[in-house]
Coordinates of C-alpha atoms and ligand atoms in Angstrom, one line a residue:
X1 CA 11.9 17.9 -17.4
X2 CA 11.5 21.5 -16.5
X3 CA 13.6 23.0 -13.5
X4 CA 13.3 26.2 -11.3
X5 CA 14.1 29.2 -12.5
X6 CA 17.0 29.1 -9.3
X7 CA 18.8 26.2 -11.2
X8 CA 19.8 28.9 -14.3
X9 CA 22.4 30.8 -15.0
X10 CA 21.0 34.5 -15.3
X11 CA 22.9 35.3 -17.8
X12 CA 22.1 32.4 -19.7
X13 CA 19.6 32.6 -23.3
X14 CA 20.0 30.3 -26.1
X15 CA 17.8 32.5 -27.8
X16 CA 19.8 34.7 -30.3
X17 CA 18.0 38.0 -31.0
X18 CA 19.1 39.8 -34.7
X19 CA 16.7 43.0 -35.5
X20 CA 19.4 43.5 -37.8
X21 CA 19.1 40.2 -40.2
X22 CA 19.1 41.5 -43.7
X23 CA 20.1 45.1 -42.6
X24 CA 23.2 46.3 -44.9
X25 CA 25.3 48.6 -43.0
X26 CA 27.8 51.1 -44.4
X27 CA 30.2 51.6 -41.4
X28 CA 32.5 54.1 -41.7
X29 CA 35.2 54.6 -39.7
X30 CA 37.5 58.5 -39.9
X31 CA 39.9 59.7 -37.8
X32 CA 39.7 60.1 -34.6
X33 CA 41.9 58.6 -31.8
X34 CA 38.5 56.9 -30.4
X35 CA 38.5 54.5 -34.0
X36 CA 40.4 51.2 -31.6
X37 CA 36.7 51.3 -29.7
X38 CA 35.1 51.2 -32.6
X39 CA 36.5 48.4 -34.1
X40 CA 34.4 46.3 -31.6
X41 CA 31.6 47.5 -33.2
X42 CA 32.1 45.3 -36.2
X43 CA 31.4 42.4 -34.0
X44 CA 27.8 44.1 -32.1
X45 CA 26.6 44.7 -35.3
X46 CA 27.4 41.1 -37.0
X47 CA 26.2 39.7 -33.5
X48 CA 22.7 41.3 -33.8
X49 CA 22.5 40.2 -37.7
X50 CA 23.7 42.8 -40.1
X51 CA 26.0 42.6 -42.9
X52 CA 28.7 45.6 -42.9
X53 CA 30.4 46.9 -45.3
X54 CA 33.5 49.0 -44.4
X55 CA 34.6 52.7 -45.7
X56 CA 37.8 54.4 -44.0
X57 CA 38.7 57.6 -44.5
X58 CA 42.3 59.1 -44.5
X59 CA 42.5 60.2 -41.5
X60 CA 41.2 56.8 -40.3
X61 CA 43.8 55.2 -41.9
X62 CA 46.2 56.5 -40.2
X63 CA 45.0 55.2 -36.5
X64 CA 44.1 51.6 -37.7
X65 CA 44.9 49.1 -41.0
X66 CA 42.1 48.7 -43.9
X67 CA 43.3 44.6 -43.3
X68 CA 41.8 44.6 -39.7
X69 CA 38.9 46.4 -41.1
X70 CA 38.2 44.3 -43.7
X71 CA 39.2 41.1 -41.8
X72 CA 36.5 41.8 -39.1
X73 CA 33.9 42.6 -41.3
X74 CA 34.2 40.1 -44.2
X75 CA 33.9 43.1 -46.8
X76 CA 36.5 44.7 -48.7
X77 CA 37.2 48.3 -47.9
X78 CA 35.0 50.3 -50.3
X79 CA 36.9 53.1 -52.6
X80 CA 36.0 55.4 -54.6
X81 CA 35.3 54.7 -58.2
X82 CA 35.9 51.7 -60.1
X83 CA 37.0 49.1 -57.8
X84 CA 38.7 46.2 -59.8
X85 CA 36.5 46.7 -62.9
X86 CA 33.3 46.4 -61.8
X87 CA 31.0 47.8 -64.1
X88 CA 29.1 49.4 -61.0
X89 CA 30.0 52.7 -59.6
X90 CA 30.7 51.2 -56.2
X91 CA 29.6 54.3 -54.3
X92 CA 25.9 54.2 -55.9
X93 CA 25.6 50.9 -55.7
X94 CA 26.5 51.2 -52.0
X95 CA 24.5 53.7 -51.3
X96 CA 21.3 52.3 -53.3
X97 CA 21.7 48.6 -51.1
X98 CA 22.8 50.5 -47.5
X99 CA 19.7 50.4 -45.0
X100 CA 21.5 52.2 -42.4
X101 CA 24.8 54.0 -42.7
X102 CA 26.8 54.3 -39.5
X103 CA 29.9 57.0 -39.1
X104 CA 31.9 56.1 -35.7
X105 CA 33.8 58.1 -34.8
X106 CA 33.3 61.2 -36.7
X107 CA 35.7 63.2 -36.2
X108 CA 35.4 67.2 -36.7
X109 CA 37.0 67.2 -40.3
X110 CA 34.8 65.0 -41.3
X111 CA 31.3 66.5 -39.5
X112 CA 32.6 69.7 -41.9
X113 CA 33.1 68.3 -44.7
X114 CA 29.8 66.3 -44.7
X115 CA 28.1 69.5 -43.6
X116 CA 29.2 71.6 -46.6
X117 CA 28.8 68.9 -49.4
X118 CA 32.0 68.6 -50.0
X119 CA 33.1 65.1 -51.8
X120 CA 36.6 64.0 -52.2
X121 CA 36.6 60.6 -50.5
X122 CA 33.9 57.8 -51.2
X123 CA 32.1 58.6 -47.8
X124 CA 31.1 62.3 -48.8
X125 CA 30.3 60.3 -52.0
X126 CA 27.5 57.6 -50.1
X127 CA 26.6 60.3 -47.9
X128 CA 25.1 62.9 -50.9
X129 CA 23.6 59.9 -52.6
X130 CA 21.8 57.6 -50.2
X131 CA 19.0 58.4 -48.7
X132 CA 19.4 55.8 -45.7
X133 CA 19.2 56.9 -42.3
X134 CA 22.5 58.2 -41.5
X135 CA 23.6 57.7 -38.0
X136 CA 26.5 60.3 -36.8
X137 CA 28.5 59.3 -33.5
X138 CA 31.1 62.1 -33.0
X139 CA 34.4 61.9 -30.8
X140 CA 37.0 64.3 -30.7
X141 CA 38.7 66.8 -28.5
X142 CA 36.5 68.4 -26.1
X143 CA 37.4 71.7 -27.2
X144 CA 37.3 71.0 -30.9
X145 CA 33.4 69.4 -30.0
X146 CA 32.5 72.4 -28.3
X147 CA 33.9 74.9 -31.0
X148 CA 31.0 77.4 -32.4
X149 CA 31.7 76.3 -36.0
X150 CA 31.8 72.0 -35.2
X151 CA 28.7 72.8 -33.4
X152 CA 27.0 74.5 -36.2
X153 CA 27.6 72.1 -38.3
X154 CA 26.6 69.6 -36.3
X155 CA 23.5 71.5 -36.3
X156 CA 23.2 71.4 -40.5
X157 CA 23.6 67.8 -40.4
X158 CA 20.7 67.5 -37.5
X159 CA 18.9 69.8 -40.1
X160 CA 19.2 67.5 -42.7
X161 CA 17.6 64.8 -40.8
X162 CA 20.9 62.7 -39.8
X163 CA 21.0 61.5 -36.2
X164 CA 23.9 62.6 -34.1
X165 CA 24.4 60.4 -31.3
X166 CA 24.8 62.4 -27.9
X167 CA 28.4 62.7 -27.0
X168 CA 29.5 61.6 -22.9
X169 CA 31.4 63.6 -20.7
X170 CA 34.3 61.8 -19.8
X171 CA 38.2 61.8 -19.8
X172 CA 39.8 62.1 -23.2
X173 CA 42.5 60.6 -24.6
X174 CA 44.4 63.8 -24.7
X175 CA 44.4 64.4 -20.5
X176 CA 41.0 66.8 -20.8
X177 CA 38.0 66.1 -19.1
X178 CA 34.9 67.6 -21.2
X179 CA 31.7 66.2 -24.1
X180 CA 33.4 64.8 -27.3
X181 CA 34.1 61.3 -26.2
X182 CA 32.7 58.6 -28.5
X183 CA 29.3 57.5 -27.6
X184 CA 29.1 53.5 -25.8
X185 CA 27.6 51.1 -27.7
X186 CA 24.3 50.9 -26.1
X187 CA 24.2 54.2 -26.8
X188 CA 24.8 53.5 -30.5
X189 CA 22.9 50.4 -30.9
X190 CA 19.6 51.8 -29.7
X191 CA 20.1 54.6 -32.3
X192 CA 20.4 52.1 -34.8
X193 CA 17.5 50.3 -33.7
X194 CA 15.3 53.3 -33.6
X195 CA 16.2 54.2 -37.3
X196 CA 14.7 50.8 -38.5
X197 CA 11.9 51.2 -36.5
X198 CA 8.3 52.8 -37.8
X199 CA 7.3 55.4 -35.4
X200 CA 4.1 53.9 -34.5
X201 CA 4.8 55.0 -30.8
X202 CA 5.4 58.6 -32.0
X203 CA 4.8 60.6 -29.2
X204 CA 3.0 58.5 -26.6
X205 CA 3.7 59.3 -22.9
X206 CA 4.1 55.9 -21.7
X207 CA 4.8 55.2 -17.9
X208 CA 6.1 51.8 -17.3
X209 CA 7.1 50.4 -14.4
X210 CA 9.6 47.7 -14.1
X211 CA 11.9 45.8 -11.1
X212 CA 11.0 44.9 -7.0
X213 CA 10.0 47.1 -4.4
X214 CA 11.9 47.0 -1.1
X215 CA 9.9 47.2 2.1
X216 CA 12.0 48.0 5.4
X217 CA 11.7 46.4 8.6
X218 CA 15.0 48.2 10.1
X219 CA 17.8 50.1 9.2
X220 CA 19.2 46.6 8.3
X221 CA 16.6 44.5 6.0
X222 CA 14.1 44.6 3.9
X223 CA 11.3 42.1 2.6
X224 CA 11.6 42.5 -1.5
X225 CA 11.5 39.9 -4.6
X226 CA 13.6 38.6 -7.4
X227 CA 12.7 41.1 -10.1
X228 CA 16.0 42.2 -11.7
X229 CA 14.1 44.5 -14.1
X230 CA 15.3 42.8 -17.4
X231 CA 11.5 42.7 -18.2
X232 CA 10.3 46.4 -17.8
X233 CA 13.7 47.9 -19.2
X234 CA 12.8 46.1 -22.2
X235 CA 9.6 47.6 -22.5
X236 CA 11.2 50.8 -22.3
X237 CA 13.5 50.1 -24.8
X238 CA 11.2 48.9 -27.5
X239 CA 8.9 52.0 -27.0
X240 CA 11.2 54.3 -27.4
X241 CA 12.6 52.8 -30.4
X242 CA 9.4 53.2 -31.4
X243 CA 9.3 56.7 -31.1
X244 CA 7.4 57.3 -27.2
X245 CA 8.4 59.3 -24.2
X246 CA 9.0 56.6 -21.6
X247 CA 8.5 57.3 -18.1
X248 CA 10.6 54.5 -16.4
X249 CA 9.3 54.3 -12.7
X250 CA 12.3 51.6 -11.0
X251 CA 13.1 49.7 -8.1
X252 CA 16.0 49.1 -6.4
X253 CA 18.2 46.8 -9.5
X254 CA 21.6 46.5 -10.3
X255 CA 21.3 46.3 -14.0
X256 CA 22.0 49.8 -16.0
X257 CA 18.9 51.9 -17.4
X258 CA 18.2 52.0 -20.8
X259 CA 19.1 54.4 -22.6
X260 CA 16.9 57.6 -23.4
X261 CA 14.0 57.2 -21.2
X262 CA 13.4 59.6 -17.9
X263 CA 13.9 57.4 -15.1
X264 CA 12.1 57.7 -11.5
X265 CA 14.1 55.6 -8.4
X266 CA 11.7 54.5 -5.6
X267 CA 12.1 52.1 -3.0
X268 CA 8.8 51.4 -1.6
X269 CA 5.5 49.9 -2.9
X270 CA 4.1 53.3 -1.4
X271 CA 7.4 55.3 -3.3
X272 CA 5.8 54.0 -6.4
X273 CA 2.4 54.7 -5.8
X274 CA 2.7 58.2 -5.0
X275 CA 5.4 58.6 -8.1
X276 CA 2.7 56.4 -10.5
X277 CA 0.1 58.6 -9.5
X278 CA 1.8 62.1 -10.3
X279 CA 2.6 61.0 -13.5
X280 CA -0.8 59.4 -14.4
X281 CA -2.7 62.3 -15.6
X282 CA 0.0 62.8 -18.8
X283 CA 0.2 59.2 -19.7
X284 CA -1.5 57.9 -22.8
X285 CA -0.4 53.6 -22.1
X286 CA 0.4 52.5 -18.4
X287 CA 2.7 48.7 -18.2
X288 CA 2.9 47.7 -14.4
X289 CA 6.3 45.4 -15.0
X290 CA 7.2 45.8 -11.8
X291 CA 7.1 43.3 -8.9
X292 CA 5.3 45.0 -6.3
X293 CA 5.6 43.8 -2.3
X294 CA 1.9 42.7 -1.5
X295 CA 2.7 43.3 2.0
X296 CA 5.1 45.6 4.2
X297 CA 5.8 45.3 7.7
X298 CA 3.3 47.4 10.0
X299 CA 6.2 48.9 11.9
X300 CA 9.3 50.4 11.3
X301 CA 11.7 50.1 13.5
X302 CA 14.1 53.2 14.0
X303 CA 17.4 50.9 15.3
X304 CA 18.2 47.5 14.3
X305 CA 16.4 44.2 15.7
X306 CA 18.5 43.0 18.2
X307 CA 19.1 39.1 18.4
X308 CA 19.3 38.9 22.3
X309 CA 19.6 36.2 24.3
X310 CA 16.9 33.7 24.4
X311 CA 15.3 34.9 21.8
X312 CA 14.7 32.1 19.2
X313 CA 11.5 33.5 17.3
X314 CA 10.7 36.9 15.7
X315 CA 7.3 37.8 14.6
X316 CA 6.6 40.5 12.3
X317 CA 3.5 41.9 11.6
X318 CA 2.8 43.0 7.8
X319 CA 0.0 44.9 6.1
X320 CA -1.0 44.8 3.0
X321 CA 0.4 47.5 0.2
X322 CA -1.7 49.7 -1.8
X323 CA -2.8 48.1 -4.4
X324 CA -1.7 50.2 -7.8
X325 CA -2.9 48.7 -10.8
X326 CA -6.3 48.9 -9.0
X327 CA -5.6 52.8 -8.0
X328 CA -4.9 53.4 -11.5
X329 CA -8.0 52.1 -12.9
X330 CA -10.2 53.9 -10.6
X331 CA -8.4 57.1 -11.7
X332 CA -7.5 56.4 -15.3
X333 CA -9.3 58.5 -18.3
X334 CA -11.4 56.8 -21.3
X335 CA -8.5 56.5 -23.8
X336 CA -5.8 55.6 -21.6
X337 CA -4.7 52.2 -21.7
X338 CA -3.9 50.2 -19.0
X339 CA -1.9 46.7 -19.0
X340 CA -1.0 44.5 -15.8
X341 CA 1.2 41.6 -15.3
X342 CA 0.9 38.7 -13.3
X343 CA 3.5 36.2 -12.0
X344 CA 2.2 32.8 -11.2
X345 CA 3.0 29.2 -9.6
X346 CA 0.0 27.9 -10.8
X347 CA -3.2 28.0 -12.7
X348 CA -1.8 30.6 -14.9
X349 CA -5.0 31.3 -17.2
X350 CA -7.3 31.7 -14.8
X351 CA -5.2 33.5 -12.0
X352 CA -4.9 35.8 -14.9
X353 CA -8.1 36.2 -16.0
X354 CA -9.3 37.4 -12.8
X355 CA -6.6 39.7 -12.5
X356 CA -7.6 41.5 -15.6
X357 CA -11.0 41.7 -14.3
X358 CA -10.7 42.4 -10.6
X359 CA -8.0 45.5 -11.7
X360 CA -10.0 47.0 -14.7
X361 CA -7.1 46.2 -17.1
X362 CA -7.2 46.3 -20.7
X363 CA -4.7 43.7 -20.8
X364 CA -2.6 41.2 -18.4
X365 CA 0.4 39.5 -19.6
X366 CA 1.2 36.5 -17.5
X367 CA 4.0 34.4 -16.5
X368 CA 4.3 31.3 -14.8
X369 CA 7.3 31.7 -12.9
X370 CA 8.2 28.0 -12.2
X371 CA 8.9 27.6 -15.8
X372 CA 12.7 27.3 -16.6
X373 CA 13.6 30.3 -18.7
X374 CA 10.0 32.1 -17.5
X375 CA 10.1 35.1 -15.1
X376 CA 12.2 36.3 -12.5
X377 CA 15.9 37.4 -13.3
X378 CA 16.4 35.5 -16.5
X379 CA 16.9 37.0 -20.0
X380 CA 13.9 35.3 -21.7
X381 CA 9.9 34.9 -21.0
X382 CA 7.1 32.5 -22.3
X383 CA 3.9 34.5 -21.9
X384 CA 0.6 34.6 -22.5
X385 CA -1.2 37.8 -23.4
X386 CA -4.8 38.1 -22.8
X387 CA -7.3 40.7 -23.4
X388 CA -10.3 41.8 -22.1
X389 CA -12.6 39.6 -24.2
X390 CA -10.1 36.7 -22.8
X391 CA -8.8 36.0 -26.1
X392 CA -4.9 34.4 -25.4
X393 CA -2.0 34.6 -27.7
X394 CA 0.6 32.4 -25.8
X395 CA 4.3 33.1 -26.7
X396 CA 6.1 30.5 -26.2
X397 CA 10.1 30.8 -25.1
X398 CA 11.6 34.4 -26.5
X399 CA 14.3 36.8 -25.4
X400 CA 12.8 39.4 -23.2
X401 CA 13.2 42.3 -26.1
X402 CA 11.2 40.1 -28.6
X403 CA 8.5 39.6 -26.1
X404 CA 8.7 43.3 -25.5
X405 CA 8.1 43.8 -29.1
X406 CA 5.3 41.3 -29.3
X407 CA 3.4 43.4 -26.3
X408 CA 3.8 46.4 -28.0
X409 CA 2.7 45.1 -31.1
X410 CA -0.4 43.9 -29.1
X411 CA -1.0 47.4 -27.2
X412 CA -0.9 49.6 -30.4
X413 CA -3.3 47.4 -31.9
X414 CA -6.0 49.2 -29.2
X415 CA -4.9 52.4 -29.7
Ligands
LIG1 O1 12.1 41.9 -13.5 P1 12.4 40.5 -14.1 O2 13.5 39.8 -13.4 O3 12.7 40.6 -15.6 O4 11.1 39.7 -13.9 C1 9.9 40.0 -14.6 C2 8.7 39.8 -13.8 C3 8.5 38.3 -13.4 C4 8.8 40.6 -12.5 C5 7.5 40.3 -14.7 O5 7.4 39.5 -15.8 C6 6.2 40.2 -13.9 O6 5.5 39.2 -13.9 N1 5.8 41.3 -13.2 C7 4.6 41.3 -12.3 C8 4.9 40.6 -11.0 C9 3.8 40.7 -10.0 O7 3.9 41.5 -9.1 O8 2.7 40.0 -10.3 P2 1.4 40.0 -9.4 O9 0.6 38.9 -10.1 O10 1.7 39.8 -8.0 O11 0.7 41.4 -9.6 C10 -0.2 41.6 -10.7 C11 -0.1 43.0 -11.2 O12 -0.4 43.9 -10.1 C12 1.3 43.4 -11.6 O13 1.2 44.2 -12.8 C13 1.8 44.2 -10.5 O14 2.8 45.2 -10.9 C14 0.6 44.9 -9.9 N2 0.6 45.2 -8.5 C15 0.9 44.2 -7.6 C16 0.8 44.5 -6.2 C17 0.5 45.8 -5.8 N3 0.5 46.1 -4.5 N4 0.2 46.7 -6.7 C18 0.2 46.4 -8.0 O15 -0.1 47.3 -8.9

């Protein structure tokens, strides 16, 4: 029996999403003070998948126990040479089957070591001989991450093509305030994520837009909708994995933005024209997520709308809002593509199908948002994508960030 999308917990997807299935990562873990938040990263990077194989150096050692290490990750801690007679030279062999290797935290001994070559623990070992992407997330004293020479070599290792995660300003465990604090793992992950992806986004100015818009009737209310954004912050998430600029235009949501993309804040369905609009001229692919307000009260009223006595009925007059998608098309270039969405309650297909036609798109992807799991506020879509000779690939039930993928897959294959 299906149920309303009300009846859910938002929260709630029995759909488990693992880009990292098959993915062997060499985690490595020095010493820093910031290697107890780290240790959670065993479990993100299990949860979405991957298999990880531990390396600690001395330092690290020292903060934390190789058996919780190990215990978490259901690996042995890796060390150099022969590692109870194994015929393999672990540190090859390692760095032959790694498809990712991950240092968190690096601390500043190690960032120098690893920039000058020099190779007296196993790390420094995998390091010279893969040639996986290797993913650098420093944390150390502010002072010591600011220092000419840590930043220099942090530049060699950028050099050589290893990512270094961006490092937050924040308090440090030493009473400072300053940059040098181990990067979240959102932060992290979507590195990750972006060094398994192909580039096939490389580039792209993409303006998507993604939650509600929030039309006022007084200083006190607003008509709006229940987009909570989930949908358009995944588009931006996949894209720039896959290498674009994103251009995030957002209502007002509570969730956090993703990470790397320039984000716009609006209010209004007007807000977001205006913003859409400035932006237009650089973009190569437009994605109207968002849950635009097809109507806003005609009047504004300066002070709040009294209740008074008597007074059982209020009427308010609304107008209808600029229609974007439409604007867009009437200004968009040749080669820019244009894709719409369209929430339904009922006749899905064809409420869709004129959609794509009446707003010039180059593709709609629709949702019926009765379905339980579909739409509004909930971690996970069923879709249908059609295009502009109508041809429909229906997804059925996915996490939000597969059918992110799936769209994206579908949009490069116009470019
Ligand atoms: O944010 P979530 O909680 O994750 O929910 C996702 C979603 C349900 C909001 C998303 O999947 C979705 O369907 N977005 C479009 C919702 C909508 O406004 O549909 P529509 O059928 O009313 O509009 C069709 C298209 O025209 C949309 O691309 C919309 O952005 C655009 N539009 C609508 C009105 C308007 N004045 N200008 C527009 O450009």
């Amino acid at each position: 029996m299906e149920s309303n999308n009300k009846n859910l917990n938002n929260n709630q997807t029995s759909i488990s999403y693992k880009p990292l299935k098959d993915k062997n990562i060499i985690f490595a873990l020095t010493g820093s003070i910031a290697v107890f938040k780290a240790i959670d990263f065993i479990r993100k990077l299990k949860g979405l998948g991957a298999e990880v194989f531990p390396i600690m150096t001395k330092g690290a050692r020292k903060f934390i126990t190789p058996l919780t290490v190990s215990a978490l990750c259901g690996h042995k801690i890796k060390e150099f040479f022969l590692e109870d007679q194994d015929p393999d030279i672990s540190h090859i062999k390692l760095s032959k089957e790694a498809d990712i290797v991950l240092v968190a935290p690096a601390s500043a001994n190690f960032i120098a070591k690893a920039a000058t070559g020099i190779c007296d623990e196993i790390l420094y070992a995998v390091l010279l001989a893969t040639r996986a992407p290797v993913i650098i997330a420093p944390a150390m004293n502010s002072f010591m991450f600011t220092h000419p020479i840590t930043q220099a070599n942090l530049e060699t290792l950028k050099r050589l093509g290893y990512t270094i995660v961006e490092s937050p300003v924040g308090d440090m465990a030493c009473g400072s305030k300053g940059p040098g604090r181990l990067a979240s793992w959102e932060i992290i992950k979507e590195e990750i994520l972006k060094s398994i992806c192909e580039q096939t986004l490389q580039d792209k100015n993409i303006l998507i837009t993604a939650g509600p818009t929030r039309e006022p009737i007084d200083p006190i209310r607003f008509i709006s909708n229940r987009s909570s954004g989930k949908m358009g912050f995944e588009l931006a998430r996949v894209a720039r994995r896959r290498g674009a600029k994103v251009h995030l235009v957002v209502g007002p949501v509570s969730l956090e933005p993703p990470y790397g993309v320039k984000i716009y804040k609006i209010e209004t369905a007007s807000q977001m024209l205006d913003t859409v609009l400035s932006l237009l001229p650089k973009m190569d692919i437009i994605v109207m997520a968002a849950a635009v307000a097809d109507f806003t009260p005609s009047f504004y009223n300066e002070k709040k709308i009294k209740k008074g006595q008597n007074v059982n009925k209020l009427t308010i007059d609304l107008v209808k809002t600029p229609d974007i998608l439409l604007e867009i098309s009437k200004r968009k270039k040749e080669e820019q593509i244009v894709v719409g969405f369209c929430a339904e309650t009922e006749d899905l297909k064809d409420n869709a199908v004129k959609k794509l036609k009446n707003k010039r798109l180059d593709l709609i992807i629709a949702n019926d948002v009765t379905r339980a799991g579909s739409g509004f506020d909930v971690d996970t879509n069923e879709v249908l994508i059609i295009d502009k000779n109508e041809s429909i690939l229906h997804l059925p039930l996915l996490s939000k960030i597969e059918v992110s993928e799936k769209i994206w897959d579908k949009i490069e294959s116009l470019l």
